[in-house]
mmCIF file of C-alpha atoms and ligand atoms in Angstrom:
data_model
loop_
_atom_site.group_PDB
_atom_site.id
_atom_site.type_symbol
_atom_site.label_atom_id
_atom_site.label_comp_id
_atom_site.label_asym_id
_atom_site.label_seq_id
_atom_site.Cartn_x
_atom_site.Cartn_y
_atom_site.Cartn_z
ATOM 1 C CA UNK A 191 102.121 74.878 112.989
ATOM 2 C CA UNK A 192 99.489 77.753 111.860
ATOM 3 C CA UNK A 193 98.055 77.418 108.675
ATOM 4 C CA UNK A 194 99.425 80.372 106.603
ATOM 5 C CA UNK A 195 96.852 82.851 105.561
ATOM 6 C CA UNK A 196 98.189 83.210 102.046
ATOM 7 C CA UNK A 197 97.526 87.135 100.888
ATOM 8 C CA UNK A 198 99.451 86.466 97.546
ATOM 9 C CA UNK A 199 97.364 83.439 96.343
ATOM 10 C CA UNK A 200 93.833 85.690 97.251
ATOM 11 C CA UNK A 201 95.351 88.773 95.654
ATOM 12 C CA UNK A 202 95.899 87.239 92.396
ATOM 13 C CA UNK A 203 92.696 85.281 92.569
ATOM 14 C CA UNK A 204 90.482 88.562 93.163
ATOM 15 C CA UNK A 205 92.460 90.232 90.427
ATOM 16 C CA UNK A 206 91.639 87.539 88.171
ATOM 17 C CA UNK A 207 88.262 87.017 88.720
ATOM 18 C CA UNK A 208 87.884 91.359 88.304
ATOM 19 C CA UNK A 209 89.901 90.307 84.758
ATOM 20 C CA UNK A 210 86.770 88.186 83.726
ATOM 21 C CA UNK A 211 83.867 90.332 85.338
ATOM 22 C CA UNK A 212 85.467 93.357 83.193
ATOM 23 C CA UNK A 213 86.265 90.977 79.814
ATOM 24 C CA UNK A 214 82.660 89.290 80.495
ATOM 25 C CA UNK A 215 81.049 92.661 81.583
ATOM 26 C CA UNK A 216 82.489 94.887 79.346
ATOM 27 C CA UNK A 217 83.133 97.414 81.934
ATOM 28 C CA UNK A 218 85.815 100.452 80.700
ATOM 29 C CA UNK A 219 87.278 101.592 84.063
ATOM 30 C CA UNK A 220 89.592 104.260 84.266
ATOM 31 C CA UNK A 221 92.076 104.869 87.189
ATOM 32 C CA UNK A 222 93.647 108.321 87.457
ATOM 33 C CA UNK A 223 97.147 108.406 89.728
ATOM 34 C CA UNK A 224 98.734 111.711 90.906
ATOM 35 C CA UNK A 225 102.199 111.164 92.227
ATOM 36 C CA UNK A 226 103.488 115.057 93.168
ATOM 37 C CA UNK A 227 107.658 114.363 93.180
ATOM 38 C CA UNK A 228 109.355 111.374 92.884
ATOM 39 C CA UNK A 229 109.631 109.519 96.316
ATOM 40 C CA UNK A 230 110.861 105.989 94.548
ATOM 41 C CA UNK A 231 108.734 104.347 97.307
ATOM 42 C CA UNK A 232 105.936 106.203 96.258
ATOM 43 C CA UNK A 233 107.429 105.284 92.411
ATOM 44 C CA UNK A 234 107.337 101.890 92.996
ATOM 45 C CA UNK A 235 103.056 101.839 94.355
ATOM 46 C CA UNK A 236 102.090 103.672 91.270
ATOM 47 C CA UNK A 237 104.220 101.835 88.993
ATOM 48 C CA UNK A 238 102.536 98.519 90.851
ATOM 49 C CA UNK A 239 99.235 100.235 90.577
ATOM 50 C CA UNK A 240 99.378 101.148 87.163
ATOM 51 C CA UNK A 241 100.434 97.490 86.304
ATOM 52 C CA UNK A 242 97.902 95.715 88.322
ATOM 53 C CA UNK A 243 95.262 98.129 86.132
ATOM 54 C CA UNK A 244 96.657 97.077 82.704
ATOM 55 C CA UNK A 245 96.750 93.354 83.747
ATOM 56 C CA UNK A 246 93.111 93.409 84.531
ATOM 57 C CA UNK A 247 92.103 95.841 81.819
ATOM 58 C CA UNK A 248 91.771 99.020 83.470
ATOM 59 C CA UNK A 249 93.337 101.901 81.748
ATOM 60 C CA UNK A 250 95.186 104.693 83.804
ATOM 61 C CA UNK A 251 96.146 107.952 83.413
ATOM 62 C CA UNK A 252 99.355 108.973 85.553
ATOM 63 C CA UNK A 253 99.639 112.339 85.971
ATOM 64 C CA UNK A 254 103.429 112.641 87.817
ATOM 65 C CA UNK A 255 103.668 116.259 88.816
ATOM 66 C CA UNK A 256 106.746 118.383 90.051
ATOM 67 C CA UNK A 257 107.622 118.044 93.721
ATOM 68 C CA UNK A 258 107.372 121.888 93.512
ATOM 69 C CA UNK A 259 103.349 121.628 92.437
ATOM 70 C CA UNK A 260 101.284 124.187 94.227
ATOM 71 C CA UNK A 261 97.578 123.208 96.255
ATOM 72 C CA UNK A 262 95.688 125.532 93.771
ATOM 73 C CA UNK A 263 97.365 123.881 90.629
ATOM 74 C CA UNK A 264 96.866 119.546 92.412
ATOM 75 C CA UNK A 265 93.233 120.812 93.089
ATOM 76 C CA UNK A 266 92.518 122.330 90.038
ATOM 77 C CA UNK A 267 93.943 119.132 88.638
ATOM 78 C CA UNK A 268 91.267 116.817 90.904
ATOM 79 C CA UNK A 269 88.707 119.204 89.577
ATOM 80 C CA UNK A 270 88.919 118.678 86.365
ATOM 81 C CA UNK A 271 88.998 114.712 86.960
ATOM 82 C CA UNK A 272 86.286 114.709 89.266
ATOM 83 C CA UNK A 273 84.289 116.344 85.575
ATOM 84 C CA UNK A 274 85.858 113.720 83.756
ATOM 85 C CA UNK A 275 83.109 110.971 82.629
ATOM 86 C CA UNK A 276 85.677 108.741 81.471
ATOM 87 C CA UNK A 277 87.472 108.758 84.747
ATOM 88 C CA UNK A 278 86.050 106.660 87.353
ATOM 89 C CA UNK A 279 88.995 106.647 90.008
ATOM 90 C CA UNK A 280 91.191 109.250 91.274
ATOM 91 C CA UNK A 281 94.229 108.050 93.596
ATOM 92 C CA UNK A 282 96.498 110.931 94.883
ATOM 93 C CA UNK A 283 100.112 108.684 95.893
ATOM 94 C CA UNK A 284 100.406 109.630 99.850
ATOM 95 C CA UNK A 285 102.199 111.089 101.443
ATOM 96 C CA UNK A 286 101.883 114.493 99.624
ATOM 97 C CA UNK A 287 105.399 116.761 99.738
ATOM 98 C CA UNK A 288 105.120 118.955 103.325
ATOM 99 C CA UNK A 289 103.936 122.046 101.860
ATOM 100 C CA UNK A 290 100.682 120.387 100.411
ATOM 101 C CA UNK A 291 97.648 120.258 102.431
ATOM 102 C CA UNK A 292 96.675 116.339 102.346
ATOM 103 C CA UNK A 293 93.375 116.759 104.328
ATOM 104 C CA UNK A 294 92.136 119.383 101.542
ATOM 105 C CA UNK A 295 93.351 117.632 98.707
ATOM 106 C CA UNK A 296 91.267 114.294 100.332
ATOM 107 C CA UNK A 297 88.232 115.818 100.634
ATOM 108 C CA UNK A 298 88.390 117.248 97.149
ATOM 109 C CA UNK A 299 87.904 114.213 95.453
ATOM 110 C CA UNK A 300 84.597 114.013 94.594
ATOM 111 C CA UNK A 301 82.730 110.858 96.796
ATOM 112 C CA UNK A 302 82.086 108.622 93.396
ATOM 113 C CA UNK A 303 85.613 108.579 92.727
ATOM 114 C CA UNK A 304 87.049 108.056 96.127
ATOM 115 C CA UNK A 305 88.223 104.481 95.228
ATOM 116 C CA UNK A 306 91.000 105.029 98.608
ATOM 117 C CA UNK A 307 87.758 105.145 100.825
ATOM 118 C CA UNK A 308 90.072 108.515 102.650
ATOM 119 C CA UNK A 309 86.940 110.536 102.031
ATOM 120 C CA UNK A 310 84.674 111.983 104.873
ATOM 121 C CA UNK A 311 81.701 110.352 102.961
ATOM 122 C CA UNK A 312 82.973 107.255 102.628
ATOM 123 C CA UNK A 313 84.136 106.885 105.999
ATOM 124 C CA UNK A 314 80.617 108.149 106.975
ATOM 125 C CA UNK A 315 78.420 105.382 104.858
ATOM 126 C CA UNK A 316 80.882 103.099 105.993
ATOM 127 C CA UNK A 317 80.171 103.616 109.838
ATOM 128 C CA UNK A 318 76.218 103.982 109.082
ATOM 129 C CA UNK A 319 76.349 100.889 107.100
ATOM 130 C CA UNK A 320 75.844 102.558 103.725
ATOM 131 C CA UNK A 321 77.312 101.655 100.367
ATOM 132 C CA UNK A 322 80.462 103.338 99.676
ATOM 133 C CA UNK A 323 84.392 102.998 98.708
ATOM 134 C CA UNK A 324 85.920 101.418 102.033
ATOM 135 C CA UNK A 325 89.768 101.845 102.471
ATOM 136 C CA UNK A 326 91.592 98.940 100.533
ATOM 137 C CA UNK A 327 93.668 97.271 103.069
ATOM 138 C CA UNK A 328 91.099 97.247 106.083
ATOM 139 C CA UNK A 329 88.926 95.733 102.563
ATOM 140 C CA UNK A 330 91.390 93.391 102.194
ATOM 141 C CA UNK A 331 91.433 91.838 105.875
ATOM 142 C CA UNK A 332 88.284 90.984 105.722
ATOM 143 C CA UNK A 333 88.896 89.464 101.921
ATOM 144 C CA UNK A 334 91.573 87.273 103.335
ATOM 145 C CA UNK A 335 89.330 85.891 106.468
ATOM 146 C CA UNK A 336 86.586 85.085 104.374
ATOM 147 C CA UNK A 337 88.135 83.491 102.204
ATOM 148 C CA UNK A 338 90.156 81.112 104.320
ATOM 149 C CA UNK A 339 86.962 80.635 106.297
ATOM 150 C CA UNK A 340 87.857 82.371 109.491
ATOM 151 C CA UNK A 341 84.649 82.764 111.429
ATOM 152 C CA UNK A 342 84.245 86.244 112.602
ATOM 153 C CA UNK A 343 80.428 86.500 113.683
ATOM 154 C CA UNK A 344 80.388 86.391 117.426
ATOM 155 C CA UNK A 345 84.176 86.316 117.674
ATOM 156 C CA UNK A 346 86.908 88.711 120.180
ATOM 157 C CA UNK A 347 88.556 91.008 117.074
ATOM 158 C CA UNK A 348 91.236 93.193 118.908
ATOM 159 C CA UNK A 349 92.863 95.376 116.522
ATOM 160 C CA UNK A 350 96.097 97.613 118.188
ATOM 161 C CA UNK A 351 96.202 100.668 116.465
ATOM 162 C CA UNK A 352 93.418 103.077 115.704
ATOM 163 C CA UNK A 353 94.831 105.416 112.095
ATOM 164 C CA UNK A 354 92.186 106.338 110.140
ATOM 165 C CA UNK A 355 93.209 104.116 106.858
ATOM 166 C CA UNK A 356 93.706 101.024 108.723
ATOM 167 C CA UNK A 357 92.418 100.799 112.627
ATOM 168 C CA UNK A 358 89.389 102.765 112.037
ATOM 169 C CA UNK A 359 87.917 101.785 109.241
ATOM 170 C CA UNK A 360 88.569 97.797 110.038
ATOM 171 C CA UNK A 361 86.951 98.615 113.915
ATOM 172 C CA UNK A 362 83.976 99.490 111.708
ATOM 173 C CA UNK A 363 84.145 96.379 108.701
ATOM 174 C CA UNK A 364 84.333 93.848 111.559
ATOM 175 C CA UNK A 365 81.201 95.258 113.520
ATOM 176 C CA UNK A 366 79.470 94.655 110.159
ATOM 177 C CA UNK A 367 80.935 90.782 110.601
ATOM 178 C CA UNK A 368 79.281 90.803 113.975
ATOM 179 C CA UNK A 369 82.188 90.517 115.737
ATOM 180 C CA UNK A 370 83.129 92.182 119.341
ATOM 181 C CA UNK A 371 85.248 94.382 118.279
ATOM 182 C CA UNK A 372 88.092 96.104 120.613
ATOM 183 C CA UNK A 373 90.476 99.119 119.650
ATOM 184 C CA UNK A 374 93.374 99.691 121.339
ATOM 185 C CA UNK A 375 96.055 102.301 120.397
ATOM 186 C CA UNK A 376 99.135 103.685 122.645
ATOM 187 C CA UNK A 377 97.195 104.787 125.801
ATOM 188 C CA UNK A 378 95.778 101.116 126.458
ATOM 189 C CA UNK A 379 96.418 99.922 129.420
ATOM 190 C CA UNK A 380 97.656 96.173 129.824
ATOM 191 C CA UNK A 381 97.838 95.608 126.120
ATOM 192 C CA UNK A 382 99.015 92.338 126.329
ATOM 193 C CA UNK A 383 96.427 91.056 128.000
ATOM 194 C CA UNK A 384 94.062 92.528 126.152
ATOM 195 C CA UNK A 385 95.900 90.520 123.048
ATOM 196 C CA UNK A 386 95.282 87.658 124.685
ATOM 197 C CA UNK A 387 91.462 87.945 125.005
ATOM 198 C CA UNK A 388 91.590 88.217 121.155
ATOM 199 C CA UNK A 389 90.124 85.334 118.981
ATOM 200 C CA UNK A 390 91.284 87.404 115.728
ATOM 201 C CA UNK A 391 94.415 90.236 116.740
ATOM 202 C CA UNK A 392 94.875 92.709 113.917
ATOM 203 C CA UNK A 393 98.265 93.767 114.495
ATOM 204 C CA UNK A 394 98.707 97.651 112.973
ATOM 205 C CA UNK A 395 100.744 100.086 115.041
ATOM 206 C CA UNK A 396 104.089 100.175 112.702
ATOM 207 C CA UNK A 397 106.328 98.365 115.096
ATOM 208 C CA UNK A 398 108.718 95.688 114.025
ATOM 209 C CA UNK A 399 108.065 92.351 115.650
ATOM 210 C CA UNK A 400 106.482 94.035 118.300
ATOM 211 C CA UNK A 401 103.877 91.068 118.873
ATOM 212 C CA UNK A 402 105.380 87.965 120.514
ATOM 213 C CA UNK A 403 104.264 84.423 121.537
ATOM 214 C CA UNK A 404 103.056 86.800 125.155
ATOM 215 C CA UNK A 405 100.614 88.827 123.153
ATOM 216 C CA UNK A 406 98.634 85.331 121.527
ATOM 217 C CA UNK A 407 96.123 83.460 122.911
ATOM 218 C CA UNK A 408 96.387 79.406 121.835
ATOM 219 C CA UNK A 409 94.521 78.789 118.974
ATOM 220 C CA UNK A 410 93.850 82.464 117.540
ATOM 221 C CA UNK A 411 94.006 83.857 114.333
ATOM 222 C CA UNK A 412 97.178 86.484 113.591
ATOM 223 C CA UNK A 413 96.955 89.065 111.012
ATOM 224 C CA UNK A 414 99.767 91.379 110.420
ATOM 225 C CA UNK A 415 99.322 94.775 108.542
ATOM 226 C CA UNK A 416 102.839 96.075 109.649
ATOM 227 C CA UNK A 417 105.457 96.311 106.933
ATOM 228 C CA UNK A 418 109.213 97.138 107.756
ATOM 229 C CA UNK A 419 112.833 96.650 105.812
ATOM 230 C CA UNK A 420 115.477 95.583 108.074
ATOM 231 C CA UNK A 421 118.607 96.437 107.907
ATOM 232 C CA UNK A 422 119.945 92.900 106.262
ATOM 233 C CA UNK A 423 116.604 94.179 103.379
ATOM 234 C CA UNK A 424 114.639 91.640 104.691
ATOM 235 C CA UNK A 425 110.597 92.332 105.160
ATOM 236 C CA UNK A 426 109.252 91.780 108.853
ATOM 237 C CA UNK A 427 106.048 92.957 110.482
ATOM 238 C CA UNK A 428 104.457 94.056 113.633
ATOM 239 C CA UNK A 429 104.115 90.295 114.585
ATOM 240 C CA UNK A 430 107.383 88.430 114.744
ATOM 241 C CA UNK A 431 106.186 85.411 113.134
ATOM 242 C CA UNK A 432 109.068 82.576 114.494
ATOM 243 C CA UNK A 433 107.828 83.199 117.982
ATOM 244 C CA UNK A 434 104.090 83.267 116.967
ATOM 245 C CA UNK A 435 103.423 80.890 114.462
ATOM 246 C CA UNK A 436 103.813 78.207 116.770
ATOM 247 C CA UNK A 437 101.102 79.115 119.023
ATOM 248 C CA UNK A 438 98.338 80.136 117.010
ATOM 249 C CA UNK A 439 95.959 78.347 114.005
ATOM 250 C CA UNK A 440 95.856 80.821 111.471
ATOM 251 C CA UNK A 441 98.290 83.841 110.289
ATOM 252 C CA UNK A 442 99.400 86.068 107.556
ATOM 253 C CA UNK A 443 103.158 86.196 106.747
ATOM 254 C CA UNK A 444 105.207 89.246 105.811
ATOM 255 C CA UNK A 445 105.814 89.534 102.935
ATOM 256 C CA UNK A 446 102.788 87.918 101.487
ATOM 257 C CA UNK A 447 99.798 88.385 103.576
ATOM 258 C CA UNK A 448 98.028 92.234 104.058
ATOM 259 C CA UNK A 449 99.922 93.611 101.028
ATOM 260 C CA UNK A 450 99.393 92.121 98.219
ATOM 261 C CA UNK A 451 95.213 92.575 99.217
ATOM 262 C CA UNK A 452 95.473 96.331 99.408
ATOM 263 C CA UNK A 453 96.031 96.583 95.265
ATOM 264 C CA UNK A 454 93.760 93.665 94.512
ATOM 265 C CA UNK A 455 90.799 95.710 96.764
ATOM 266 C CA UNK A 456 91.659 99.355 94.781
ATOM 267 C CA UNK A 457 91.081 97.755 91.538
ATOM 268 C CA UNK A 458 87.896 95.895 92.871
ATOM 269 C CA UNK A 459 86.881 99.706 93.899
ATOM 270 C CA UNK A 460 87.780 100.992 90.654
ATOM 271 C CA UNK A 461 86.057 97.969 88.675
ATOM 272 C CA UNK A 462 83.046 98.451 90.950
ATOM 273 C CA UNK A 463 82.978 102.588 90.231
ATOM 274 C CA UNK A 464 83.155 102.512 86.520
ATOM 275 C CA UNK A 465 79.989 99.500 86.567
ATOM 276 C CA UNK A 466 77.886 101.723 89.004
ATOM 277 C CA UNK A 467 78.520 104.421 86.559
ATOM 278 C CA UNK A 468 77.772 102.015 83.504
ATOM 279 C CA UNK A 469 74.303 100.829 85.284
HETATM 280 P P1 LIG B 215 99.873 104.940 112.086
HETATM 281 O O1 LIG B 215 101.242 105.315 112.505
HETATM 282 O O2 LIG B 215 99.001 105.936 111.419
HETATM 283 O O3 LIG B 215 99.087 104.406 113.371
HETATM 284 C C1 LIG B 215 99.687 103.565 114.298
HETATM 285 C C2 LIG B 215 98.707 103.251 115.393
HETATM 286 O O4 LIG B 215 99.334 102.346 116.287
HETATM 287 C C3 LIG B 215 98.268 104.461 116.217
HETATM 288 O O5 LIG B 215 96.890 104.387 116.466
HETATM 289 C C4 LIG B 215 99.081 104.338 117.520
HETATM 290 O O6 LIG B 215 98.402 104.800 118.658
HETATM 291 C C5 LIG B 215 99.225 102.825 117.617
HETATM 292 N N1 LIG B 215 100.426 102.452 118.366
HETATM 293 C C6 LIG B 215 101.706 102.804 118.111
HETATM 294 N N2 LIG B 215 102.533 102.248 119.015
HETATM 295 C C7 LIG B 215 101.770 101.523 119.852
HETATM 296 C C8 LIG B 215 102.041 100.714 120.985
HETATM 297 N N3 LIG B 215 103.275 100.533 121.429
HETATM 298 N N4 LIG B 215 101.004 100.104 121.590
HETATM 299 C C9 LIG B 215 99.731 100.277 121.143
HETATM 300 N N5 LIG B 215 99.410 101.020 120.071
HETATM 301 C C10 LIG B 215 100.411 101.640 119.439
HETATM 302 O O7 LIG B 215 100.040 103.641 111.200
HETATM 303 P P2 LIG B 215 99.114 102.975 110.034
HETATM 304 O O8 LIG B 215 97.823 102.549 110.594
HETATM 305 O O9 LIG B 215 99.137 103.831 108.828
HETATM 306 O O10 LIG B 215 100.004 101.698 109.696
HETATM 307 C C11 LIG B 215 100.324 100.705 110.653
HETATM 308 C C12 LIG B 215 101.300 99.715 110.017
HETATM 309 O O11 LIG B 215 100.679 99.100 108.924
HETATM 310 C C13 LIG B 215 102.593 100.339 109.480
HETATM 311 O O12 LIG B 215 103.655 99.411 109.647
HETATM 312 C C14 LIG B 215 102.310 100.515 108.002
HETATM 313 O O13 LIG B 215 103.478 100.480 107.214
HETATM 314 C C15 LIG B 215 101.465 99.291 107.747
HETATM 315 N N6 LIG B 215 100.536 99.433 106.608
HETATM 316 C C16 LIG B 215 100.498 98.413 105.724
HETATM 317 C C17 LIG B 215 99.641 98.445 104.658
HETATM 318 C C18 LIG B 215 99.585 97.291 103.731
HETATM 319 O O14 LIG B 215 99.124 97.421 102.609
HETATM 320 N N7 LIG B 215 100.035 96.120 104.167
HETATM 321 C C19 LIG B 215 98.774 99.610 104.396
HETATM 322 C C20 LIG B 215 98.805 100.598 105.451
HETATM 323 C C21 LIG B 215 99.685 100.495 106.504
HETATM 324 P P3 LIG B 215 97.992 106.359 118.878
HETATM 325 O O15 LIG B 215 96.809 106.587 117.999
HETATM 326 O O16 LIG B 215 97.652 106.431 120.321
HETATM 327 O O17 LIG B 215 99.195 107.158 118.479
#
C-alpha cells in the first residue's frame, strides 16, 4: 500500500509555522479579496481565504462587488490597492462574470502584490529563475514532496496538462528541482506510456479518475491536482485512487492532498509580501 502524501497535515503545519514567523516577526500583512457576484463556489474560497488569514494573523479586506461591476470601476478598484501601503496582497476570486476582461484585470495588479503568481512578471522571474510570487498550488506540489522527502533531483516528472496556473508554472518549479521534466497536454501521443516513464506523474487535466493502475509505473510517486463532486457528493480526482494506490509508493488523496496546500502557499505569499515590504 502507498504511503499517503498527507496535504492536510502539511497545510496546517505551514500555516502554523507562518502563525509564529508573523507573532515572532511582527509582520502586519494585509490580504485584499475581490469577489465580483456571488458564485457560492467562489463564496466558499474567499470565505476559506479570509479565515485562513485571521487564523494566522493576517487581516483582509473583502471587497464583494455586484455581479453587474463594470472593467473601468474593478480596475479603478485594483488601482487604488495597488497605492495602498497597507495592502500587501490583492486576490481577484476567478473566474470573473463573462463580460469582465480577466487577462486585463491580471495584469493590472501591480507585480509586488501578485500573491496568485497569474502575473506576466511573475511568471517571467519564475521561468528565468528570479524571485517572485509563484502560483500557489504548483507552490504547493513541490511543498508536499519536500516535505515527505520525495527525491526530485535527477528524477522522470511527467505532468499531463499544460494551463497556465497549474501545468506551466509546475513544468518550470520542477526544472528548478533538477528534475527531467515532461509536459504533456491533449495532443500527446501515447500518453499512457508516457505515464509510465514517470518517476513523479502530476496528474492535472480536470478529468475524473481518468488515471488508472495502466497509466503508473511500479513504485512511482502519484500526485493528483484534479478536484471533482460526483453525483453521490463525494470528492474524486483525476487519479482514481482504488486502482492506483496499490501500485505505486507514494500519493496524494482527494480530498486531502493538492488542496488544502494551495491556501497554506497564498498566505505564505502574502506573509512573505508584507516582510519584503517591512525590510
Ligand atoms: P485546464 O482545463 O485549464 O487545463 C487542463 C489541461 O489538461 C490542458 O492543458 C489540456 O490540454 C489537458 N488535458 C485535458 N484532457 C486531456 C487528456 N485527455 N489527455 C491529456 N491532456 C488533457 O485545467 P487546470 O489546470 O486549471 O486544472 C486541472 C485540474 O486541477 C482541474 O480538475 C481543477 O479543478 C484542478 N485544480 C485544483 C486545484 C487545487 O487547489 N487542488 C487548483 C487548480 C486546479 P490542452 O492544453 O491541449 O487543452
Amino acid at each position: 500500500m502507498a504511503f499517503i502524501i498527507d496535504g492536510k497535515k502539511i497545510s496546517s503545519d505551514i500555516r502554523e509555522e507562518l502563525k509564529q514567523r508573523v507573532r515572532k516577526e511582527g509582520i502586519e500583512a494585509c490580504l485584499a479579496v475581490i469577489q465580483v457576484g456571488d458564485d457560492p463556489a467562489s463564496s466558499v474560497y474567499v470565505r476559506n481565504k479570509k479565515k485562513a488569514c485571521a487564523d494566522i494573523g493576517i487581516s483582509s479586506k473583502t471587497f464583494e462587488l455586484p455581479v453587474q461591476t463594470t472593467q473601468e470601476e474593478l480596475l479603478a478598484l485594483i488601482g487604488e490597492l495597488n497605492e495602498d501601503d497597507n495592502v500587501h496582497g490583492i486576490l481577484v476570486q476567478l473566474p470573473l462574470p463573462g463580460h469582465l476582461n480577466e487577462k486585463e484585470i491580471i495584469f493590472a495588479i501591480s507585480p509586488e502584490k501578485d500573491v496568485d503568481g497569474f502575473h506576466p512578471q511573475s511568471v517571467g522571474c519564475l521561468s528565468i529563475g528570479e524571485d517572485g510570487f509563484v502560483s500557489c498550488t504548483p507552490a504547493g506540489i513541490i511543498e508536499l514532496l519536500k516535505r515527505s522527502d520525495v527525491e526530485m533531483d535527477g528524477k522522470e516528472c511527467v505532468i499531463v496538462g499544460r494551463s497556465n496556473i497549474v501545468g506551466k508554472p509546475m513544468a518550470m518549479l520542477m526544472l528548478r528541482e533538477n528534475a527531467t521534466v515532461t509536459v504533456c497536454h491533449s495532443h500527446t501521443r501515447n500518453l499512457r506510456e508516457v505515464c509510465q516513464r514517470a518517476d513523479i506523474l502530476i496528474a492535472a487535466i480536470g478529468k475524473p479518475k481518468f488515471f488508472d493502475d495502466t497509466y503508473v509505473r511500479e513504485g512511482s510517486v502519484v500526485i493528483d491536482v484534479g478536484i471533482h463532486r460526483s453525483g453521490d457528493g463525494k470528492l474524486c480526482g483525476d487519479v482514481d485512487y482504488d486502482k492506483v494506490a496499490d501500485k505505486v509508493s507514494a500519493i496524494t488523496p482527494v480530498p486531502g492532498g493538492v488542496g488544502p496546500m494551495t491556501i497554506a502557499m497564498l498566505m505564505n505569499n502574502c506573509v512573505q509580501s508584507a516582510w519584503k515590504k517591512g525590510k
